[in-house]
PDB file of C-alpha atoms and ligand atoms in Angstrom:
ATOM      1  CA  UNK A  16     -23.874  11.916 -14.494  1.00 70.00           C
ATOM      2  CA  UNK A  17     -21.085  11.623 -12.073  1.00 85.00           C
ATOM      3  CA  UNK A  18     -17.631  11.305 -13.204  1.00 92.00           C
ATOM      4  CA  UNK A  19     -15.999   8.065 -12.426  1.00 97.00           C
ATOM      5  CA  UNK A  20     -13.173   8.138 -10.043  1.00 98.00           C
ATOM      6  CA  UNK A  21      -9.938   6.471 -10.282  1.00 98.00           C
ATOM      7  CA  UNK A  22      -7.370   5.051  -8.046  1.00 99.00           C
ATOM      8  CA  UNK A  23      -3.696   3.916  -8.523  1.00 99.00           C
ATOM      9  CA  UNK A  24      -2.932   1.335  -6.417  1.00 99.00           C
ATOM     10  CA  UNK A  25       0.765   0.124  -5.857  1.00 99.00           C
ATOM     11  CA  UNK A  26       1.991  -3.446  -5.456  1.00 98.00           C
ATOM     12  CA  UNK A  27      -1.430  -4.755  -6.638  1.00 99.00           C
ATOM     13  CA  UNK A  28      -0.243  -7.759  -8.591  1.00 98.00           C
ATOM     14  CA  UNK A  29      -0.579  -9.907  -5.636  1.00 98.00           C
ATOM     15  CA  UNK A  30      -2.215  -9.917  -1.855  1.00 98.00           C
ATOM     16  CA  UNK A  31      -3.267  -6.841  -0.317  1.00 98.00           C
ATOM     17  CA  UNK A  32      -2.920  -4.503  -3.369  1.00 99.00           C
ATOM     18  CA  UNK A  33      -4.756  -7.174  -5.575  1.00 99.00           C
ATOM     19  CA  UNK A  34      -7.725  -7.478  -2.963  1.00 99.00           C
ATOM     20  CA  UNK A  35      -7.892  -3.701  -2.782  1.00 99.00           C
ATOM     21  CA  UNK A  36      -8.115  -3.289  -6.517  1.00 99.00           C
ATOM     22  CA  UNK A  37     -10.962  -5.547  -6.501  1.00 99.00           C
ATOM     23  CA  UNK A  38     -12.610  -3.654  -3.858  1.00 98.00           C
ATOM     24  CA  UNK A  39     -12.383  -0.307  -5.392  1.00 99.00           C
ATOM     25  CA  UNK A  40     -13.234  -1.667  -8.707  1.00 98.00           C
ATOM     26  CA  UNK A  41     -16.400  -3.206  -7.185  1.00 98.00           C
ATOM     27  CA  UNK A  42     -17.261   0.285  -5.366  1.00 98.00           C
ATOM     28  CA  UNK A  43     -17.211   1.579  -9.075  1.00 98.00           C
ATOM     29  CA  UNK A  44     -13.508   3.159  -9.067  1.00 98.00           C
ATOM     30  CA  UNK A  45     -11.604   2.896 -12.477  1.00 98.00           C
ATOM     31  CA  UNK A  46      -8.175   0.949 -11.365  1.00 98.00           C
ATOM     32  CA  UNK A  47      -4.865   1.183 -12.043  1.00 99.00           C
ATOM     33  CA  UNK A  48      -2.941  -2.214 -10.950  1.00 99.00           C
ATOM     34  CA  UNK A  49       0.791  -1.286 -10.551  1.00 99.00           C
ATOM     35  CA  UNK A  50       3.309  -4.236 -10.613  1.00 99.00           C
ATOM     36  CA  UNK A  51       6.856  -4.701 -10.533  1.00 98.00           C
ATOM     37  CA  UNK A  52       7.586  -8.609 -11.336  1.00 98.00           C
ATOM     38  CA  UNK A  53       4.673 -10.145 -11.424  1.00 98.00           C
ATOM     39  CA  UNK A  54       3.288  -9.347 -14.525  1.00 98.00           C
ATOM     40  CA  UNK A  55       1.035 -12.586 -15.164  1.00 98.00           C
ATOM     41  CA  UNK A  56      -0.885 -11.967 -12.185  1.00 98.00           C
ATOM     42  CA  UNK A  57      -1.304  -8.411 -12.760  1.00 98.00           C
ATOM     43  CA  UNK A  58      -2.418  -9.292 -16.209  1.00 98.00           C
ATOM     44  CA  UNK A  59      -4.935 -11.660 -14.901  1.00 98.00           C
ATOM     45  CA  UNK A  60      -6.402  -9.502 -12.335  1.00 99.00           C
ATOM     46  CA  UNK A  61      -6.937  -6.917 -14.703  1.00 98.00           C
ATOM     47  CA  UNK A  62      -8.561  -9.417 -17.169  1.00 98.00           C
ATOM     48  CA  UNK A  63     -10.427 -10.385 -14.056  1.00 98.00           C
ATOM     49  CA  UNK A  64     -11.737  -7.057 -13.462  1.00 98.00           C
ATOM     50  CA  UNK A  65     -12.630  -5.823 -17.055  1.00 98.00           C
ATOM     51  CA  UNK A  66     -14.340  -9.188 -17.489  1.00 98.00           C
ATOM     52  CA  UNK A  67     -16.374  -8.210 -14.708  1.00 98.00           C
ATOM     53  CA  UNK A  68     -17.446  -5.035 -16.664  1.00 98.00           C
ATOM     54  CA  UNK A  69     -15.162  -2.401 -14.322  1.00 98.00           C
ATOM     55  CA  UNK A  70     -12.598  -0.406 -15.662  1.00 98.00           C
ATOM     56  CA  UNK A  71      -8.675  -1.410 -15.016  1.00 98.00           C
ATOM     57  CA  UNK A  72      -5.200  -1.327 -16.639  1.00 98.00           C
ATOM     58  CA  UNK A  73      -1.688  -2.672 -15.543  1.00 98.00           C
ATOM     59  CA  UNK A  74       1.228  -0.279 -15.412  1.00 98.00           C
ATOM     60  CA  UNK A  75       4.694  -1.525 -14.370  1.00 98.00           C
ATOM     61  CA  UNK A  76       7.054   0.157 -12.607  1.00 99.00           C
ATOM     62  CA  UNK A  77       9.804  -0.394  -9.683  1.00 99.00           C
ATOM     63  CA  UNK A  78       8.531   2.116  -6.924  1.00 99.00           C
ATOM     64  CA  UNK A  79      12.095   2.371  -5.872  1.00 99.00           C
ATOM     65  CA  UNK A  80      12.892   4.185  -9.334  1.00 99.00           C
ATOM     66  CA  UNK A  81      11.743   7.632  -9.158  1.00 99.00           C
ATOM     67  CA  UNK A  82      11.568   8.073 -13.265  1.00 98.00           C
ATOM     68  CA  UNK A  83       9.750   4.398 -13.696  1.00 99.00           C
ATOM     69  CA  UNK A  84       7.159   6.058 -10.842  1.00 99.00           C
ATOM     70  CA  UNK A  85       6.754   9.208 -13.036  1.00 98.00           C
ATOM     71  CA  UNK A  86       6.284   7.398 -16.340  1.00 98.00           C
ATOM     72  CA  UNK A  87       3.850   5.486 -14.684  1.00 98.00           C
ATOM     73  CA  UNK A  88       1.625   8.113 -13.473  1.00 98.00           C
ATOM     74  CA  UNK A  89       2.001  10.298 -16.593  1.00 98.00           C
ATOM     75  CA  UNK A  90       0.495   6.730 -18.694  1.00 98.00           C
ATOM     76  CA  UNK A  91      -2.589   6.494 -15.851  1.00 98.00           C
ATOM     77  CA  UNK A  92      -3.205   9.948 -16.602  1.00 98.00           C
ATOM     78  CA  UNK A  93      -3.275  10.080 -20.127  1.00 98.00           C
ATOM     79  CA  UNK A  94      -5.311   6.832 -20.096  1.00 98.00           C
ATOM     80  CA  UNK A  95      -7.779   7.875 -16.992  1.00 97.00           C
ATOM     81  CA  UNK A  96      -7.444  11.891 -17.647  1.00 96.00           C
ATOM     82  CA  UNK A  97      -7.920  12.197 -13.968  1.00 96.00           C
ATOM     83  CA  UNK A  98      -6.410  10.445 -10.423  1.00 98.00           C
ATOM     84  CA  UNK A  99      -8.303  10.772  -7.425  1.00 98.00           C
ATOM     85  CA  UNK A 100      -6.865   8.061  -5.111  1.00 99.00           C
ATOM     86  CA  UNK A 101      -3.164   6.870  -4.511  1.00 99.00           C
ATOM     87  CA  UNK A 102      -2.711   4.066  -2.567  1.00 99.00           C
ATOM     88  CA  UNK A 103       1.115   3.158  -1.526  1.00 99.00           C
ATOM     89  CA  UNK A 104       0.654  -0.358  -0.789  1.00 99.00           C
ATOM     90  CA  UNK A 105       4.144  -1.704  -2.386  1.00 99.00           C
ATOM     91  CA  UNK A 106       6.193  -3.165   0.247  1.00 98.00           C
ATOM     92  CA  UNK A 107       8.916  -5.754   1.011  1.00 98.00           C
ATOM     93  CA  UNK A 108      10.133  -7.519   3.830  1.00 98.00           C
ATOM     94  CA  UNK A 109      13.322  -8.569   5.303  1.00 98.00           C
ATOM     95  CA  UNK A 110      13.818 -11.144   8.308  1.00 97.00           C
ATOM     96  CA  UNK A 111      16.917 -12.066  10.077  1.00 97.00           C
ATOM     97  CA  UNK A 112      19.560 -10.450  12.895  1.00 98.00           C
ATOM     98  CA  UNK A 113      20.146  -6.902  12.236  1.00 98.00           C
ATOM     99  CA  UNK A 114      23.785  -8.067  12.640  1.00 98.00           C
ATOM    100  CA  UNK A 115      23.545 -10.460   9.612  1.00 98.00           C
ATOM    101  CA  UNK A 116      21.896  -7.592   7.240  1.00 98.00           C
ATOM    102  CA  UNK A 117      23.881  -6.155   4.312  1.00 98.00           C
ATOM    103  CA  UNK A 118      24.000  -2.722   3.824  1.00 98.00           C
ATOM    104  CA  UNK A 119      22.466  -3.487   0.120  1.00 98.00           C
ATOM    105  CA  UNK A 120      19.843  -5.188   2.155  1.00 98.00           C
ATOM    106  CA  UNK A 121      18.900  -2.595   4.436  1.00 98.00           C
ATOM    107  CA  UNK A 122      18.725   0.186   1.435  1.00 98.00           C
ATOM    108  CA  UNK A 123      16.818  -2.036  -0.628  1.00 98.00           C
ATOM    109  CA  UNK A 124      13.919  -2.496   2.193  1.00 99.00           C
ATOM    110  CA  UNK A 125      14.010   1.380   2.405  1.00 99.00           C
ATOM    111  CA  UNK A 126      14.051   1.910  -1.189  1.00 99.00           C
ATOM    112  CA  UNK A 127      11.030   0.040  -1.628  1.00 99.00           C
ATOM    113  CA  UNK A 128       9.091   0.960   1.247  1.00 99.00           C
ATOM    114  CA  UNK A 129      10.069   4.455   2.119  1.00 99.00           C
ATOM    115  CA  UNK A 130      11.504   6.001  -1.093  1.00 99.00           C
ATOM    116  CA  UNK A 131       8.408   4.390  -3.068  1.00 99.00           C
ATOM    117  CA  UNK A 132       5.859   5.831  -0.931  1.00 99.00           C
ATOM    118  CA  UNK A 133       7.896   9.344  -1.334  1.00 99.00           C
ATOM    119  CA  UNK A 134       8.292   8.780  -5.221  1.00 99.00           C
ATOM    120  CA  UNK A 135       4.589   7.884  -5.740  1.00 99.00           C
ATOM    121  CA  UNK A 136       3.127  11.156  -3.661  1.00 99.00           C
ATOM    122  CA  UNK A 137       6.029  13.346  -5.338  1.00 98.00           C
ATOM    123  CA  UNK A 138       4.415  12.310  -8.673  1.00 98.00           C
ATOM    124  CA  UNK A 139       1.007  12.653  -8.128  1.00 98.00           C
ATOM    125  CA  UNK A 140       1.061  15.683  -5.804  1.00 98.00           C
ATOM    126  CA  UNK A 141       1.376  18.281  -8.103  1.00 98.00           C
ATOM    127  CA  UNK A 142      -1.918  17.270 -10.356  1.00 98.00           C
ATOM    128  CA  UNK A 143      -3.944  16.642  -6.609  1.00 98.00           C
ATOM    129  CA  UNK A 144      -2.638  20.349  -5.583  1.00 98.00           C
ATOM    130  CA  UNK A 145      -3.628  22.002  -8.872  1.00 98.00           C
ATOM    131  CA  UNK A 146      -7.013  20.278  -8.383  1.00 98.00           C
ATOM    132  CA  UNK A 147      -7.499  20.861  -4.609  1.00 98.00           C
ATOM    133  CA  UNK A 148      -8.530  17.421  -4.092  1.00 98.00           C
ATOM    134  CA  UNK A 149      -7.383  13.921  -3.672  1.00 98.00           C
ATOM    135  CA  UNK A 150      -6.575  11.327  -1.041  1.00 99.00           C
ATOM    136  CA  UNK A 151      -3.580   9.378  -0.505  1.00 99.00           C
ATOM    137  CA  UNK A 152      -3.452   6.317   1.682  1.00 99.00           C
ATOM    138  CA  UNK A 153      -0.327   4.648   2.693  1.00 99.00           C
ATOM    139  CA  UNK A 154       0.229   0.860   3.948  1.00 99.00           C
ATOM    140  CA  UNK A 155       2.705   0.827   6.988  1.00 99.00           C
ATOM    141  CA  UNK A 156       2.575  -2.302   9.529  1.00 98.00           C
ATOM    142  CA  UNK A 157       1.898  -2.772  13.051  1.00 98.00           C
ATOM    143  CA  UNK A 158       5.434  -3.680  13.337  1.00 98.00           C
ATOM    144  CA  UNK A 159       6.093  -0.082  12.560  1.00 98.00           C
ATOM    145  CA  UNK A 160       4.101   0.814  15.590  1.00 98.00           C
ATOM    146  CA  UNK A 161       5.482  -1.760  17.961  1.00 98.00           C
ATOM    147  CA  UNK A 162       8.919  -2.968  16.297  1.00 98.00           C
ATOM    148  CA  UNK A 163       9.328  -6.692  15.743  1.00 96.00           C
ATOM    149  CA  UNK A 164      12.515  -8.548  16.530  1.00 97.00           C
ATOM    150  CA  UNK A 165      14.418  -9.859  13.397  1.00 97.00           C
ATOM    151  CA  UNK A 166      12.593  -7.225  11.405  1.00 98.00           C
ATOM    152  CA  UNK A 167      14.296  -3.939  12.445  1.00 98.00           C
ATOM    153  CA  UNK A 168      14.780  -2.646   8.990  1.00 98.00           C
ATOM    154  CA  UNK A 169      11.257  -3.541   8.232  1.00 98.00           C
ATOM    155  CA  UNK A 170      10.283  -2.012  11.401  1.00 98.00           C
ATOM    156  CA  UNK A 171      11.989   1.099  11.007  1.00 99.00           C
ATOM    157  CA  UNK A 172      10.817   1.454   7.586  1.00 99.00           C
ATOM    158  CA  UNK A 173       7.396   1.526   8.272  1.00 99.00           C
ATOM    159  CA  UNK A 174       7.376   3.925  11.422  1.00 99.00           C
ATOM    160  CA  UNK A 175       8.879   6.073   8.715  1.00 99.00           C
ATOM    161  CA  UNK A 176       5.882   5.597   6.503  1.00 99.00           C
ATOM    162  CA  UNK A 177       3.648   6.474   9.671  1.00 99.00           C
ATOM    163  CA  UNK A 178       6.100   9.483  10.272  1.00 99.00           C
ATOM    164  CA  UNK A 179       5.895  10.521   6.386  1.00 99.00           C
ATOM    165  CA  UNK A 180       1.939  10.363   6.154  1.00 99.00           C
ATOM    166  CA  UNK A 181       1.415  12.123   9.484  1.00 99.00           C
ATOM    167  CA  UNK A 182       3.728  15.276   8.444  1.00 99.00           C
ATOM    168  CA  UNK A 183       2.844  15.192   4.723  1.00 99.00           C
ATOM    169  CA  UNK A 184      -0.961  15.503   5.946  1.00 99.00           C
ATOM    170  CA  UNK A 185      -0.397  18.517   7.643  1.00 99.00           C
ATOM    171  CA  UNK A 186       1.509  19.890   4.696  1.00 98.00           C
ATOM    172  CA  UNK A 187      -1.045  19.622   1.733  1.00 99.00           C
ATOM    173  CA  UNK A 188      -4.334  19.543   4.298  1.00 98.00           C
ATOM    174  CA  UNK A 189      -4.387  23.502   3.013  1.00 98.00           C
ATOM    175  CA  UNK A 190      -4.805  21.996  -0.535  1.00 98.00           C
ATOM    176  CA  UNK A 191      -7.848  20.080   0.137  1.00 98.00           C
ATOM    177  CA  UNK A 192      -5.761  16.621  -0.017  1.00 99.00           C
ATOM    178  CA  UNK A 193      -6.172  13.898   2.959  1.00 99.00           C
ATOM    179  CA  UNK A 194      -3.327  11.666   3.618  1.00 99.00           C
ATOM    180  CA  UNK A 195      -3.818   8.702   5.966  1.00 99.00           C
ATOM    181  CA  UNK A 196      -1.988   5.498   6.866  1.00 99.00           C
ATOM    182  CA  UNK A 197      -3.129   1.835   7.447  1.00 99.00           C
ATOM    183  CA  UNK A 198      -1.042  -0.488   9.769  1.00 99.00           C
ATOM    184  CA  UNK A 199      -2.279  -3.628   8.934  1.00 98.00           C
ATOM    185  CA  UNK A 200      -1.443  -6.899  11.678  1.00 98.00           C
ATOM    186  CA  UNK A 201      -0.586 -10.306  10.395  1.00 97.00           C
ATOM    187  CA  UNK A 202      -2.570 -11.011   6.999  1.00 98.00           C
ATOM    188  CA  UNK A 203      -2.519 -13.910   5.108  1.00 97.00           C
ATOM    189  CA  UNK A 204      -0.468 -13.282   1.902  1.00 97.00           C
ATOM    190  CA  UNK A 205       2.386 -14.807   0.320  1.00 97.00           C
ATOM    191  CA  UNK A 206       4.501 -12.148   2.703  1.00 97.00           C
ATOM    192  CA  UNK A 207       3.857 -14.426   5.542  1.00 95.00           C
ATOM    193  CA  UNK A 208       4.105 -17.364   3.457  1.00 94.00           C
ATOM    194  CA  UNK A 209       7.623 -18.599   5.107  1.00 91.00           C
ATOM    195  CA  UNK A 210       5.807 -18.606   8.597  1.00 92.00           C
ATOM    196  CA  UNK A 211       5.540 -22.050  10.135  1.00 93.00           C
ATOM    197  CA  UNK A 212       1.905 -23.324  11.495  1.00 93.00           C
ATOM    198  CA  UNK A 213       3.033 -23.125  14.909  1.00 95.00           C
ATOM    199  CA  UNK A 214       4.276 -19.369  14.571  1.00 93.00           C
ATOM    200  CA  UNK A 215       1.005 -18.358  12.817  1.00 94.00           C
ATOM    201  CA  UNK A 216      -1.128 -20.492  15.314  1.00 96.00           C
ATOM    202  CA  UNK A 217       0.864 -18.008  18.370  1.00 96.00           C
ATOM    203  CA  UNK A 218       0.125 -15.158  16.552  1.00 96.00           C
ATOM    204  CA  UNK A 219      -3.583 -15.719  16.026  1.00 97.00           C
ATOM    205  CA  UNK A 220      -3.594 -16.993  19.958  1.00 97.00           C
ATOM    206  CA  UNK A 221      -2.042 -13.703  21.132  1.00 97.00           C
ATOM    207  CA  UNK A 222      -4.750 -11.249  18.335  1.00 98.00           C
ATOM    208  CA  UNK A 223      -8.016 -10.383  20.663  1.00 98.00           C
ATOM    209  CA  UNK A 224      -9.982 -11.671  17.434  1.00 98.00           C
ATOM    210  CA  UNK A 225      -8.531 -14.675  17.587  1.00 98.00           C
ATOM    211  CA  UNK A 226      -7.771 -15.168  13.762  1.00 97.00           C
ATOM    212  CA  UNK A 227      -5.521 -13.928  10.969  1.00 97.00           C
ATOM    213  CA  UNK A 228      -6.348 -11.145   9.056  1.00 98.00           C
ATOM    214  CA  UNK A 229      -7.392 -11.415   5.555  1.00 98.00           C
ATOM    215  CA  UNK A 230      -6.178  -9.058   2.644  1.00 98.00           C
ATOM    216  CA  UNK A 231     -10.229  -8.096   2.229  1.00 98.00           C
ATOM    217  CA  UNK A 232      -9.908  -6.753   5.865  1.00 98.00           C
ATOM    218  CA  UNK A 233      -7.291  -4.531   4.824  1.00 99.00           C
ATOM    219  CA  UNK A 234      -8.948  -3.388   1.542  1.00 99.00           C
ATOM    220  CA  UNK A 235     -11.988  -2.472   3.181  1.00 99.00           C
ATOM    221  CA  UNK A 236      -9.986  -0.187   5.726  1.00 99.00           C
ATOM    222  CA  UNK A 237      -8.258   1.294   2.593  1.00 99.00           C
ATOM    223  CA  UNK A 238     -11.805   2.052   0.518  1.00 99.00           C
ATOM    224  CA  UNK A 239     -13.124   3.659   3.930  1.00 99.00           C
ATOM    225  CA  UNK A 240     -10.228   5.676   3.811  1.00 99.00           C
ATOM    226  CA  UNK A 241     -10.915   6.957   0.489  1.00 99.00           C
ATOM    227  CA  UNK A 242     -14.587   7.396   0.592  1.00 98.00           C
ATOM    228  CA  UNK A 243     -16.597  10.823   1.395  1.00 98.00           C
ATOM    229  CA  UNK A 244     -17.211   9.428   5.113  1.00 98.00           C
ATOM    230  CA  UNK A 245     -13.605   9.859   5.576  1.00 98.00           C
ATOM    231  CA  UNK A 246     -13.223  13.693   4.490  1.00 98.00           C
ATOM    232  CA  UNK A 247     -12.503  15.199   8.017  1.00 98.00           C
ATOM    233  CA  UNK A 248      -9.852  12.259   8.272  1.00 98.00           C
ATOM    234  CA  UNK A 249      -5.877  13.232   7.794  1.00 99.00           C
ATOM    235  CA  UNK A 250      -2.946  12.288   9.344  1.00 99.00           C
ATOM    236  CA  UNK A 251      -4.318   9.237  10.897  1.00 99.00           C
ATOM    237  CA  UNK A 252      -3.562   5.462  11.547  1.00 99.00           C
ATOM    238  CA  UNK A 253      -6.076   3.057  10.999  1.00 98.00           C
ATOM    239  CA  UNK A 254      -5.030  -0.470  12.346  1.00 98.00           C
ATOM    240  CA  UNK A 255      -6.676  -3.338  10.867  1.00 98.00           C
ATOM    241  CA  UNK A 256      -5.087  -5.859  13.009  1.00 98.00           C
ATOM    242  CA  UNK A 257      -7.414  -7.555  15.117  1.00 98.00           C
ATOM    243  CA  UNK A 258      -6.394  -5.980  18.233  1.00 98.00           C
ATOM    244  CA  UNK A 259      -2.858  -7.140  18.480  1.00 98.00           C
ATOM    245  CA  UNK A 260      -1.511  -3.746  18.877  1.00 97.00           C
ATOM    246  CA  UNK A 261      -3.791  -1.170  20.335  1.00 97.00           C
TER     247      UNK A 261
HETATM  248  P1  NAP B 322       2.860  -9.536  -1.062  1.00 92.57           P
HETATM  249  O1  NAP B 322       1.847 -10.552  -1.122  1.00 92.57           O
HETATM  250  O2  NAP B 322       4.485  -9.885  -0.953  1.00 92.57           O
HETATM  251  O3  NAP B 322       2.920  -8.377  -2.173  1.00 92.57           O
HETATM  252  C1  NAP B 322       3.741  -7.424  -2.400  1.00 92.57           C
HETATM  253  C2  NAP B 322       3.566  -6.798  -3.269  1.00 92.57           C
HETATM  254  O4  NAP B 322       4.235  -5.377  -3.676  1.00 92.57           O
HETATM  255  C3  NAP B 322       3.482  -7.291  -4.703  1.00 92.57           C
HETATM  256  O5  NAP B 322       2.298  -6.775  -5.695  1.00 92.57           O
HETATM  257  C4  NAP B 322       4.732  -6.863  -5.474  1.00 92.57           C
HETATM  258  O6  NAP B 322       4.700  -6.546  -6.480  1.00 92.57           O
HETATM  259  C5  NAP B 322       4.879  -5.291  -4.991  1.00 92.57           C
HETATM  260  N1  NAP B 322       6.220  -4.834  -4.780  1.00 92.57           N
HETATM  261  C6  NAP B 322       7.591  -5.195  -4.244  1.00 92.57           C
HETATM  262  N2  NAP B 322       8.300  -4.817  -4.634  1.00 92.57           N
HETATM  263  C7  NAP B 322       7.964  -3.512  -5.431  1.00 92.57           C
HETATM  264  C8  NAP B 322       8.551  -2.608  -6.576  1.00 92.57           C
HETATM  265  N3  NAP B 322       9.776  -2.309  -6.271  1.00 92.57           N
HETATM  266  N4  NAP B 322       7.938  -1.762  -7.114  1.00 92.57           N
HETATM  267  C9  NAP B 322       6.288  -2.455  -7.042  1.00 92.57           C
HETATM  268  N5  NAP B 322       5.868  -3.275  -6.515  1.00 92.57           N
HETATM  269  C10 NAP B 322       6.494  -3.815  -5.564  1.00 92.57           C
HETATM  270  O7  NAP B 322       2.621  -8.525   0.296  1.00 92.57           O
HETATM  271  P2  NAP B 322       1.278  -7.869   0.987  1.00 92.57           P
HETATM  272  O8  NAP B 322       1.286  -9.058   2.219  1.00 92.57           O
HETATM  273  O9  NAP B 322       0.279  -7.905   0.335  1.00 92.57           O
HETATM  274  O10 NAP B 322       1.937  -6.479   1.394  1.00 92.57           O
HETATM  275  C11 NAP B 322       1.187  -5.297   0.797  1.00 92.57           C
HETATM  276  C12 NAP B 322       1.680  -4.219   2.031  1.00 92.57           C
HETATM  277  O11 NAP B 322       1.016  -4.412   3.267  1.00 92.57           O
HETATM  278  C13 NAP B 322       3.261  -4.034   1.902  1.00 92.57           C
HETATM  279  O12 NAP B 322       3.644  -2.631   2.187  1.00 92.57           O
HETATM  280  C14 NAP B 322       3.374  -4.660   3.348  1.00 92.57           C
HETATM  281  O13 NAP B 322       4.523  -4.079   4.086  1.00 92.57           O
HETATM  282  C15 NAP B 322       2.237  -4.262   4.334  1.00 92.57           C
HETATM  283  N6  NAP B 322       1.806  -5.341   5.248  1.00 92.57           N
HETATM  284  C16 NAP B 322       1.757  -6.293   5.066  1.00 92.57           C
HETATM  285  C17 NAP B 322       1.103  -7.264   6.310  1.00 92.57           C
HETATM  286  C18 NAP B 322       0.972  -8.722   6.286  1.00 92.57           C
HETATM  287  O14 NAP B 322       0.775  -9.423   7.457  1.00 92.57           O
HETATM  288  N7  NAP B 322       1.023  -9.519   4.835  1.00 92.57           N
HETATM  289  C19 NAP B 322       1.195  -6.787   7.432  1.00 92.57           C
HETATM  290  C20 NAP B 322       1.500  -5.603   7.688  1.00 92.57           C
HETATM  291  C21 NAP B 322       1.881  -4.479   6.587  1.00 92.57           C
HETATM  292  P3  NAP B 322       5.470  -7.780  -7.683  1.00 92.57           P
HETATM  293  O15 NAP B 322       5.303  -9.171  -7.497  1.00 92.57           O
HETATM  294  O16 NAP B 322       4.672  -7.472  -8.955  1.00 92.57           O
HETATM  295  O17 NAP B 322       7.142  -7.310  -7.651  1.00 92.57           O
END
């Protein structure tokens, strides 16, 4: 009998992370659903998955806090005994003119989007290196590739995630670990709830595939990067963006 593989997905209480949890559970993984504030949503997702016969647990941690992340990883390892895949998905955006951004707001964007990825990778890597196996998938954004007006901090943070993923891929490749990144386009989640129908329509029209992406579109890319089919891929950026940035 083959051992059930396990995955830890950060920011899995809603949006892309929650859909990634569903897709991995359906593929047979035991799923650890990380959340920070949305406890009710995370617990409801775990109930949904366990009711469908899957293995799932909810783990609270603010990814910007290294100690909370270490505790979370310890808890997951205690319950699942093993961790095969880490998905660094938790993220926040901030919109506005750079000249109106406070230092505190700038630091928070980097603390969650960049430090969060560092804390999670640092917490799982000793295990992955010891086992000479493991796959890390980070979540950047097309704005980390192209840059977005009024999202300078977010764009810079997401560009950092791409640089981090490429460099770490080189560092841990000899230990049998892959590190890849997804850089989604415009995806229909709460993160874009502030966009007006007019803005969304303009983005849809600019997208060669003529639609806004779904959380499922991104989740399927992440699942692929975790699969055996991606065993020889590392340091790559996969872009579920409908062709908006090529
Ligand atoms: P979302 O619907 O706003 O969900 C964000 C998730 O991140 C929530 O589960 C939230 O958890 C979690 N989170 C936020 N701060 C956290 C923290 N400090 N610690 C732990 N978890 C935290 O956003 P989404 O659209 O699904 O985005 C997911 C990822 O995709 C993000 O990295 C985002 O930058 C990236 N992305 C999104 C789009 C898009 O168009 N939607 C495009 C490109 C990239 P709680 O609610 O529990 O706090």
